[in-house]
Amino acid sequence: MSLALLPSMSRSRLISAERLAVLAGGTAAPWAFERMDAPPPAIAEEESPPPEPPIDIEALLAEARAQAYADGHAAGTAEAREEADAALRALTEGQLQEQAQRFAAMLDAAREGLDAAQQDIARGTLDIACALARQVLRQELATHPELLEPVVREAIDLLVADGRSVRVVLSPDDHAWLAGALEQEFASRGLSVVAERGMLPGDCRLESAGAVVDGGIAPRWARAVASLGLTVPWEAPATADARDAGQQEPDRDAA
């Protein structure tokens, strides 16, 4: 049985190991003294970290190439997209400008066409009005020959004022009712009234000392429509040609 020495007690009092175990509340393990000449215990060496894997240069180069390709592809794609957008904008602007110019040209053409149509309509309206007026005037001259008398008297007054003899040429119909009254009124002034087959109702011509005053309805009509900017004849060319062909030599009958 081994003994242990307590420092707080007398050195001469020994307590057995079993007693110490009872006092400590358990069993005491025997103390084993190491040998003084024993070799020191081996110190466990710390584990060194695992060696780093070798650098794969080919893999790094491949990764760098892939990254450069990706960056270049992205940059090229962005640049190509910008160029495409710019080209699309330029094309769109050019098309819009071209369409605007074409639309403006169409508007100008439509405006010119409308102006021309309005002029044609106005001209057609005037032509119709002139045709109606001509027809009405013909009927008035045929049914009211006295409408010619003021014209003849005005022309006679202009010529006989100089004391010259005057020769009045009328259509046969107008001569029948107007000649007697004119000759009687202007007998002292050397007035003579004759009929001519080529003259139309409403026509008159005055001759005096080589001077001729054409008071025909056709010239008066031409002057009237000319003031409207028209050239509408009193008779259609075919009608005038047929009438002239039927009269080889106009007959003049003195009243």
mmCIF file of N, CA and C in Angstrom, residues 4-15:
data_model
loop_
_atom_site.group_PDB
_atom_site.id
_atom_site.type_symbol
_atom_site.label_atom_id
_atom_site.label_comp_id
_atom_site.label_asym_id
_atom_site.label_seq_id
_atom_site.Cartn_x
_atom_site.Cartn_y
_atom_site.Cartn_z
ATOM 1 N N ALA A 4 0.868 8.700 0.942
ATOM 2 C CA ALA A 4 1.014 10.075 0.398
ATOM 3 C C ALA A 4 1.172 11.014 1.563
ATOM 4 N N LEU A 5 1.936 12.079 1.324
ATOM 5 C CA LEU A 5 2.240 13.049 2.362
ATOM 6 C C LEU A 5 1.477 14.316 2.100
ATOM 7 N N LEU A 6 0.649 14.774 3.088
ATOM 8 C CA LEU A 6 -0.106 16.004 2.967
ATOM 9 C C LEU A 6 0.713 17.135 3.503
ATOM 10 N N PRO A 7 0.803 18.276 2.742
ATOM 11 C CA PRO A 7 1.643 19.368 3.210
ATOM 12 C C PRO A 7 1.080 20.062 4.407
ATOM 13 N N SER A 8 -0.266 20.104 4.598
ATOM 14 C CA SER A 8 -0.846 20.823 5.719
ATOM 15 C C SER A 8 -0.778 20.058 7.029
ATOM 16 N N MET A 9 -0.413 18.845 6.995
ATOM 17 C CA MET A 9 -0.309 18.002 8.188
ATOM 18 C C MET A 9 1.132 17.810 8.586
ATOM 19 N N SER A 10 1.263 17.199 9.708
ATOM 20 C CA SER A 10 2.613 16.913 10.199
ATOM 21 C C SER A 10 3.258 15.893 9.304
ATOM 22 N N ARG A 11 4.541 16.071 9.054
ATOM 23 C CA ARG A 11 5.272 15.167 8.180
ATOM 24 C C ARG A 11 5.343 13.763 8.771
ATOM 25 N N SER A 12 5.172 13.683 10.107
ATOM 26 C CA SER A 12 5.302 12.373 10.740
ATOM 27 C C SER A 12 4.035 11.555 10.643
ATOM 28 N N ARG A 13 2.942 12.240 10.211
ATOM 29 C CA ARG A 13 1.670 11.515 10.112
ATOM 30 C C ARG A 13 1.463 11.084 8.705
ATOM 31 N N LEU A 14 1.303 9.876 8.456
ATOM 32 C CA LEU A 14 1.147 9.295 7.137
ATOM 33 C C LEU A 14 -0.294 8.863 6.966
ATOM 34 N N ILE A 15 -0.814 9.099 5.790
ATOM 35 C CA ILE A 15 -2.179 8.699 5.448
ATOM 36 C C ILE A 15 -2.081 7.754 4.294
#
